[in-house]
Short mmCIF file of C-alpha atoms and ligand atoms in Angstrom, two decimals:
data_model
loop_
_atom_site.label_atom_id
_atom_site.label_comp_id
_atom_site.label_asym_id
_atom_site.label_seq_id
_atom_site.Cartn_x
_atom_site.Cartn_y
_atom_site.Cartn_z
CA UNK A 1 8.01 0.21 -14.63
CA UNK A 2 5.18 -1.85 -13.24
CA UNK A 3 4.67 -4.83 -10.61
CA UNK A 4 1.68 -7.06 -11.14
CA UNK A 5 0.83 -9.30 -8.95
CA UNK A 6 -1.22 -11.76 -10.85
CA UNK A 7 -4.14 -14.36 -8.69
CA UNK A 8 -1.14 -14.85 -6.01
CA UNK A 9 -2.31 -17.58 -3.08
CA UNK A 10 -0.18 -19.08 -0.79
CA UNK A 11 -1.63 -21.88 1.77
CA UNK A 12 -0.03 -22.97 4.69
CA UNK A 13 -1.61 -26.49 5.39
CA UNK A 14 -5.22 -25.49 5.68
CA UNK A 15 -4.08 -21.96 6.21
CA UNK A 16 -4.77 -19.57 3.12
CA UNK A 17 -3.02 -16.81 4.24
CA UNK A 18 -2.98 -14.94 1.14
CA UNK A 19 -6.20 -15.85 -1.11
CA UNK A 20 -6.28 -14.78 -4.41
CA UNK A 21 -4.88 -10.86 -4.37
CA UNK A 22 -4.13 -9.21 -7.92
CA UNK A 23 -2.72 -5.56 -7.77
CA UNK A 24 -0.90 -3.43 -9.69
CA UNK A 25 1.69 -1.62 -8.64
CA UNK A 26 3.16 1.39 -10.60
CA UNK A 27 5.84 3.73 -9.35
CA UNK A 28 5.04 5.91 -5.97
CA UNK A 29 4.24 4.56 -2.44
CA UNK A 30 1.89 2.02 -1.45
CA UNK A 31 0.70 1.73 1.80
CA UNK A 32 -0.31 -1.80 2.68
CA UNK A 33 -2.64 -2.03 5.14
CA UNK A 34 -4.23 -5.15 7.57
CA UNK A 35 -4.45 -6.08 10.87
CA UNK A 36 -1.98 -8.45 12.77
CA UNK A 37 -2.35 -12.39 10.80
CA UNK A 38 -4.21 -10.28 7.42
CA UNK A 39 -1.43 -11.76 5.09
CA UNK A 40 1.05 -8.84 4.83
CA UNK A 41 4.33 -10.39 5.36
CA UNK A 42 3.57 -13.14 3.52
CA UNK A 43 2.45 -11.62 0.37
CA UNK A 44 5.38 -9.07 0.71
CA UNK A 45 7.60 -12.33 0.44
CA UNK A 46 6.34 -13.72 -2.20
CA UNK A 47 6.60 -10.15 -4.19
CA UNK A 48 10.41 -10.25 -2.88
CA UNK A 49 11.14 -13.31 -4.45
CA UNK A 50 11.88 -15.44 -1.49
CA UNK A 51 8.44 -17.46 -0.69
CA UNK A 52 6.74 -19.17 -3.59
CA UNK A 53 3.45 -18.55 -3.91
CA UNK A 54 1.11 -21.69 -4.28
CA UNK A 55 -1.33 -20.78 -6.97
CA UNK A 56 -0.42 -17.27 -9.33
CA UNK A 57 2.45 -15.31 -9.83
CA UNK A 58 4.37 -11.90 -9.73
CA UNK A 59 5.68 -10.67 -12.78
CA UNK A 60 7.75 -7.67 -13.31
CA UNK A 61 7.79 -5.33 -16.18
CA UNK A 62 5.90 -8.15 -17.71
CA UNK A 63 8.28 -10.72 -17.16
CA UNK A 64 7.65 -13.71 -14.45
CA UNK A 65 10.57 -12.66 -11.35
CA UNK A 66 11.68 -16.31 -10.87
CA UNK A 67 12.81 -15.93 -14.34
CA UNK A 68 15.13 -12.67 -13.86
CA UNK A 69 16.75 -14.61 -10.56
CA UNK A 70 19.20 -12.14 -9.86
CA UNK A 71 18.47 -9.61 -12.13
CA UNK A 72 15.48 -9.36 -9.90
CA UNK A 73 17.29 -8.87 -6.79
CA UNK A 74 19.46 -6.30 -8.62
CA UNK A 75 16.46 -4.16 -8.64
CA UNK A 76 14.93 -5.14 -5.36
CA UNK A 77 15.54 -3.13 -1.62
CA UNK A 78 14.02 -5.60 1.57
CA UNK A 79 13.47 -4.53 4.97
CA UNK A 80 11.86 -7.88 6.53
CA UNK A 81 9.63 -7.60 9.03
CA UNK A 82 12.36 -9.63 11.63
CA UNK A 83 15.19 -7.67 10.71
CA UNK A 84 18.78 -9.85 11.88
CA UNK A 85 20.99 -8.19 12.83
CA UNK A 86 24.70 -9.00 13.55
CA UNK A 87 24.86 -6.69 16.66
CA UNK A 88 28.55 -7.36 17.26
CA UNK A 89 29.32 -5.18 13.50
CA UNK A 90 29.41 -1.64 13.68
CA UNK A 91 26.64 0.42 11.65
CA UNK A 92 29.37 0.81 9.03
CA UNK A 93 31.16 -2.45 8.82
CA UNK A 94 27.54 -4.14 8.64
CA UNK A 95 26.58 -1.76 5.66
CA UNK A 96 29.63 -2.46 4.06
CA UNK A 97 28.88 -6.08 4.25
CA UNK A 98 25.41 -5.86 3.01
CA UNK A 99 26.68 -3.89 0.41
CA UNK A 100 29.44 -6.89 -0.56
CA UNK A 101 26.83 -9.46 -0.25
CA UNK A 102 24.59 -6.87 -3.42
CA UNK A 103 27.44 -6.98 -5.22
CA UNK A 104 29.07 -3.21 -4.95
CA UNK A 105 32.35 -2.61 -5.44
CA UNK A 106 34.34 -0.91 -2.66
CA UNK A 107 34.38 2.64 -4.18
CA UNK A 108 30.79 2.52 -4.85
CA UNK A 109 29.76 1.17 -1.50
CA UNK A 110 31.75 3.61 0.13
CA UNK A 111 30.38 6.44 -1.50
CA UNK A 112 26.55 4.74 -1.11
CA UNK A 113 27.19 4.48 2.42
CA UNK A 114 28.30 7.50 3.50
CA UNK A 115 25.01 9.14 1.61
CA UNK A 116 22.57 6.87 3.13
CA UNK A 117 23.95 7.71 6.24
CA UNK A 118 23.73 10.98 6.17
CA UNK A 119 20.33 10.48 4.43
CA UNK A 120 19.04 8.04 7.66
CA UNK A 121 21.11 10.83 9.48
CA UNK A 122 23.08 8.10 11.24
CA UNK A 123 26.28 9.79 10.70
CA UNK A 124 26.88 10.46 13.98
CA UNK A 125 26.91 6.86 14.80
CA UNK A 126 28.65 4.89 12.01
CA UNK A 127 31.08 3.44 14.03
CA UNK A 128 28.68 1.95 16.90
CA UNK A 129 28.16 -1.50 17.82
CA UNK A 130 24.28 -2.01 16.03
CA UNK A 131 23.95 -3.65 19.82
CA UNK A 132 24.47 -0.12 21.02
CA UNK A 133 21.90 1.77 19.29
CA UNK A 134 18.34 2.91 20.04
CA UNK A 135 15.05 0.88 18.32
CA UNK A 136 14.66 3.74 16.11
CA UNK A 137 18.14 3.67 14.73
CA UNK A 138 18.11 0.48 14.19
CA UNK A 139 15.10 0.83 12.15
CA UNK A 140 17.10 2.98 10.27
CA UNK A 141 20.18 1.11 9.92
CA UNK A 142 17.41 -1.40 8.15
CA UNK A 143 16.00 1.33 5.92
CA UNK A 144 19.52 2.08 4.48
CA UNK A 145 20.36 -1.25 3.89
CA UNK A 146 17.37 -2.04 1.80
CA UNK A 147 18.45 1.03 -0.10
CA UNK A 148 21.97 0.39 -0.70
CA UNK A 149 21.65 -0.92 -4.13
CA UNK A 150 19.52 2.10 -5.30
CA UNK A 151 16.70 -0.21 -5.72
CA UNK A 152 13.81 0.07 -8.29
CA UNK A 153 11.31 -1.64 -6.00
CA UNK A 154 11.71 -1.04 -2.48
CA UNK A 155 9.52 -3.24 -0.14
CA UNK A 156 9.38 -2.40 4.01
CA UNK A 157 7.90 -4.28 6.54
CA UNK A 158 6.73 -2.58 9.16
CA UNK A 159 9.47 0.12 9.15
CA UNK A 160 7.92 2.77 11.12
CA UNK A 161 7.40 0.46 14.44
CA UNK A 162 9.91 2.00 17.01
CA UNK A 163 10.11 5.34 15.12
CA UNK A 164 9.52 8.68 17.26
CA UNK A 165 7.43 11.64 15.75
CA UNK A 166 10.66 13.15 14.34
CA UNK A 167 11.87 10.01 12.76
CA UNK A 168 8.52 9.45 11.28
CA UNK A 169 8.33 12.82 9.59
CA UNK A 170 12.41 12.14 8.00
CA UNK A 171 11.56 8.59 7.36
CA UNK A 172 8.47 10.30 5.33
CA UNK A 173 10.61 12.75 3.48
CA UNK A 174 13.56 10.42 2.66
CA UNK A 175 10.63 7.88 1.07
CA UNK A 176 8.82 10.54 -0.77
CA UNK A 177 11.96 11.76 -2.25
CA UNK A 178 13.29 8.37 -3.31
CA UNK A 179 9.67 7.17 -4.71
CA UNK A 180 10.17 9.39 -7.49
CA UNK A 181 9.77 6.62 -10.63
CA UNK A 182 10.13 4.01 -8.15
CA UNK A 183 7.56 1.59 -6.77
CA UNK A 184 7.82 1.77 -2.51
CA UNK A 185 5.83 -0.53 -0.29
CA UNK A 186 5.17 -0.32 3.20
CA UNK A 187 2.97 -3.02 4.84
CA UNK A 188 1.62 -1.36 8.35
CA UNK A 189 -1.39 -1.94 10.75
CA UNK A 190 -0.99 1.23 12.43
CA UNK A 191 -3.04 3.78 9.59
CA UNK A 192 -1.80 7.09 10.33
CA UNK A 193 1.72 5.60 10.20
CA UNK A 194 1.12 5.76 6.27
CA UNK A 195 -1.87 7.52 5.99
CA UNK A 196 0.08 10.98 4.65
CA UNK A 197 3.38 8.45 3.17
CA UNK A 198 1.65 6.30 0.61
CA UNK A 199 -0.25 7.80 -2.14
CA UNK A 200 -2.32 4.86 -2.65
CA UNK A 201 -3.12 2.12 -0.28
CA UNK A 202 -3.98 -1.72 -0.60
CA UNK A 203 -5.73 -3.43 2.42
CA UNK A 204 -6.38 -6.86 3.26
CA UNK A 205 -7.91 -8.71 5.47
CA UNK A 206 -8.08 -12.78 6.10
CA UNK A 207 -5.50 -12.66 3.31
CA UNK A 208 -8.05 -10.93 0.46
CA UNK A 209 -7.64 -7.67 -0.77
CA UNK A 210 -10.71 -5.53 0.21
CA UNK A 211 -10.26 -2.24 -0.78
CA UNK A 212 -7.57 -0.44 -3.03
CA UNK A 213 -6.90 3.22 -3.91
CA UNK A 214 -5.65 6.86 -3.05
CA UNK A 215 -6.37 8.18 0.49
CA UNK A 216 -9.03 10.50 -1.27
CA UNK A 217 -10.61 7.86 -2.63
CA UNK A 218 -10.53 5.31 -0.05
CA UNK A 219 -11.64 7.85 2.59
CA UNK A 220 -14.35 8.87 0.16
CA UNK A 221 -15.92 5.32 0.96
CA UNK A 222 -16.67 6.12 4.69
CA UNK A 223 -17.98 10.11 3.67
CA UNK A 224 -21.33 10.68 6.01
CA UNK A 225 -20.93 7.84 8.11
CA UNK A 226 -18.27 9.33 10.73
CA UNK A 227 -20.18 11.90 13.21
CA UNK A 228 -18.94 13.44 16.61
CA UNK A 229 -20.85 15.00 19.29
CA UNK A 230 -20.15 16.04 23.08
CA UNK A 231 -21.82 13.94 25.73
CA UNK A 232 -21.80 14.35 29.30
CA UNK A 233 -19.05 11.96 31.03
CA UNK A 234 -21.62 9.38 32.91
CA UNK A 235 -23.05 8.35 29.25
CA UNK A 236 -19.78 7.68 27.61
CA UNK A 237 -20.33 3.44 29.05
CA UNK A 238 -23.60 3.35 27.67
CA UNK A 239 -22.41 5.49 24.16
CA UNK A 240 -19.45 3.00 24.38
CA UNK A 241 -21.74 -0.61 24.82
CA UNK A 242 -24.08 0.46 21.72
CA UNK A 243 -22.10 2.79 19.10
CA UNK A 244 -18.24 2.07 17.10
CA UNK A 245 -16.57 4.86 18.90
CA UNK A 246 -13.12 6.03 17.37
CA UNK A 247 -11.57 8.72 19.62
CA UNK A 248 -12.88 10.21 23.10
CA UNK A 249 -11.70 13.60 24.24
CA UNK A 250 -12.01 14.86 27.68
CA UNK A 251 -12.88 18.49 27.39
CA UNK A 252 -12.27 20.97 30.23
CA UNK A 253 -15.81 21.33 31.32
CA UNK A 254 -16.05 17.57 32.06
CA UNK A 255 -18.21 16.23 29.05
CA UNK A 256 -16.81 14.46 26.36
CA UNK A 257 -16.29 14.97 22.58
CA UNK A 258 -16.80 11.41 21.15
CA UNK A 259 -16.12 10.32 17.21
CA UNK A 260 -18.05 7.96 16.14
CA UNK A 261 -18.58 5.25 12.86
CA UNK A 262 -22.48 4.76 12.20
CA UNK A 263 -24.94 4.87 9.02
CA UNK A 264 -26.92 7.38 11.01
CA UNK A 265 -26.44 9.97 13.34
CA UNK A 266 -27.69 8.04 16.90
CA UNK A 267 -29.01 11.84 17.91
CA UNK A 268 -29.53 14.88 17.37
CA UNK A 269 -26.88 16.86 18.68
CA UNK A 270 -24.52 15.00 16.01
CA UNK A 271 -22.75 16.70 13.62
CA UNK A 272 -20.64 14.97 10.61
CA UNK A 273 -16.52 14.62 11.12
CA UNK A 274 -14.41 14.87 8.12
CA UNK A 275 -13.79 11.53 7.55
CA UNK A 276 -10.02 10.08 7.40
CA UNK A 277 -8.06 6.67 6.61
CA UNK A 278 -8.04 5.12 10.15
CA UNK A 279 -11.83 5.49 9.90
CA UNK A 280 -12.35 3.40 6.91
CA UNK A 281 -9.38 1.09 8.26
CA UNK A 282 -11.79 0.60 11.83
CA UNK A 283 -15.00 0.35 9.36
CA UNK A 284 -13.48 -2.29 7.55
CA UNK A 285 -12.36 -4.10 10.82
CA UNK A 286 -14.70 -3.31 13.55
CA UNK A 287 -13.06 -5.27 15.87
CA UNK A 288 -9.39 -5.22 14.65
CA UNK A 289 -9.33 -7.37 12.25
CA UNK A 290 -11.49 -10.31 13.55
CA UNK A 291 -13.91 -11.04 11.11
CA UNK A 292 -17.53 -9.17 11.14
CA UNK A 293 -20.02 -11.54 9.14
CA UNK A 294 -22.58 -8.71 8.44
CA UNK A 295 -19.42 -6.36 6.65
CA UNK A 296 -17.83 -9.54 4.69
CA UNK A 297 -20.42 -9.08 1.40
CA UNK A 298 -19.84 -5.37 1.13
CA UNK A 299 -19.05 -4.64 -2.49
CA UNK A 300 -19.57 -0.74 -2.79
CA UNK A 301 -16.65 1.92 -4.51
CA UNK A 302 -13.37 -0.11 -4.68
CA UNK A 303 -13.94 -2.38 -1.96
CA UNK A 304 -14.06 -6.04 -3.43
CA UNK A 305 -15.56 -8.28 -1.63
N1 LIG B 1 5.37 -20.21 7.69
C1 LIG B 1 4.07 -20.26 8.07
N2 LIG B 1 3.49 -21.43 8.39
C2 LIG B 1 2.18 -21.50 8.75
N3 LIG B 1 1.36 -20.44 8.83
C3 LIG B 1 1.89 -19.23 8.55
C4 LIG B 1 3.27 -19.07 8.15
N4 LIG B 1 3.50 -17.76 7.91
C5 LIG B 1 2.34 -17.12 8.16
N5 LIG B 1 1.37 -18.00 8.54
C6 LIG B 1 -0.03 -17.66 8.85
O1 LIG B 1 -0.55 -16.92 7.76
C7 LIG B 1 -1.36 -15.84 8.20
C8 LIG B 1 -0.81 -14.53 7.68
O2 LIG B 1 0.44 -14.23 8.34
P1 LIG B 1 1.33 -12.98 7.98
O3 LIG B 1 1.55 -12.95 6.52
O4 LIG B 1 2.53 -13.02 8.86
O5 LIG B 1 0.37 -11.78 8.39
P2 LIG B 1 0.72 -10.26 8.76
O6 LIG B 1 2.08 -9.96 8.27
O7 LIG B 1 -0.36 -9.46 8.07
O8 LIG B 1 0.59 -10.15 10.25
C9 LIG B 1 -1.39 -15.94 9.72
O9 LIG B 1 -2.54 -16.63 10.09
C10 LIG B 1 -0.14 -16.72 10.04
O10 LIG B 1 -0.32 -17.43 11.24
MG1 LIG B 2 3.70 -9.22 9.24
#
């Protein structure tokens, strides 16, 4: 099973908000990563089928997805980004209806239901008003929706938004369990949020794709240019006006343990930080996600452009 998205552009007026990305997806999950306006949801609607794209095209298992209309959407799970819902249905009535509108029969979306349920554990709650229930269940309420048909290709975006730290870590197992031989996407711009989820990441920016690859390897890219060291607290402004800091700490003796993004140490009391993710995702948008004119020719390891 494979997705390939093939030269896709869409423009909006003057507004290319997806320029030219070709990726291919095979089965696990995909994190895909940019900041707010990079291109996310639209290039996530143009691989669901519902926004044409203006120049390129997705094709699945080889074949061009207009073409297998609803064969396509047989195969396909959605969670848009603006989820509607009817708040009025209960969590079960609305499933069941979702589950009408895919084409289930009763018995089958019975049975489906009741699993995802207890799989989102919203068992307690099936018989709620949606109106009724917390961000984070609604969230979930989305999540088993999009998986009611079983999909083959399950696309999310922005799922984890209004998920707490114990939602995150089921919302991680249920994903990793179901990406077994399926292909799971999950457009984000908050990194750790799919930093340990996806297996291999795409990210964007100004609707190009800059960088693809596994966590490893992406994280690889910004090895020996994250450093830490502990300052006293009255130079963290002028640390802060000349150096790409990524996390301050307050430690108990009243200096500060600062991370940092630089080519070189800026002293000597610097040591080097394991790099992570959110580092090359900061590196790669120094100022989230506004555009950095010295950083836009960078071609090294897998980032493109
Ligand atoms: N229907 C539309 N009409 C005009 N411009 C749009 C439309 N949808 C998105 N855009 C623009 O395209 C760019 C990418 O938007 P979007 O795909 O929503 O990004 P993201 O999901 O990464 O935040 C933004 O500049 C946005 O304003
Ligand atoms: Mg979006």
């Amino acid at each position: 099973m494979e997705l390939l998205i093939d030269k896709v552009s869409k423009k909006f007026k003057d507004k290319k908000a997806v320029d030219n990305i070709s990726l291919e997806l095979m089965p696990g999950v995909w994190g895909l990563l940019g900041a707010n306006g990079a291109g996310k949801t639209t290039l996530m609607r143009m691989i669901a089928g519902i926004m044409q794209p203006t120049s390129g095209q997705v094709l699945y298992d080889g074949v061009p997805i207009q073409t297998l209309g609803e064969g396509y959407r047989d195969v396909f799970g959605f969670l848009p980004q603006e989820f509607g819902f009817y708040p009025e249905f209960t969590v079960k009535d609305y499933l069941a209806y979702v589950a009408a509108l895919k084409g289930l029969t009763e018995r089958e979306s019975r049975r489906r239901i009741r699993e995802l349920l207890e799989r989102v554990s919203l068992t307690d709650v099936y018989n709620k008003k949606i109106a009724r229930l917390s961000g984070g269940m609604k969230r979930r309420v989305g999540i088993a929706q999009a998986l009611l048909n079983d999909p083959e290709i399950l696309i999310l975006d922005e799922p984890t938004g209004g998920l707490d730290p114990g939602e995150r870590v089921r919302f991680r197992n249920l994903l990793s369990e179901f990406a077994h031989d399926r292909i799971v996407l999950i457009s984000t711009h908050i990194v750790p949020d799919v930093e340990y989820i996806a297996t291999c990441h795409a990210i964007i920016r100004d609707g190009r794709l800059l960088a693809t690859g596994t966590t490893e390897e992406l994280v690889r890219l910004v090895e020996g240019k994250v450093w830490s060291c502990t300052i006293p607290a009255r130079a963290v402004p002028e640390y802060e006006s000349r150096l790409q800091i990524i996390s301050l700490r307050n430690e108990n003796d009243g200096s500060v343990s600062i991370r940092y993004l630089a080519e070189n140490p800026c002293n000597d009391i610097s040591v080097p930080s394991v790099p992570r993710l959110e580092d090359l995702y900061l590196w790669l948008f120094p100022q989230g996600g506004v555009e950095n004119p010295k950083r836009t020719s960078r071609k090294k390891g897998g980032i493109h452009r």
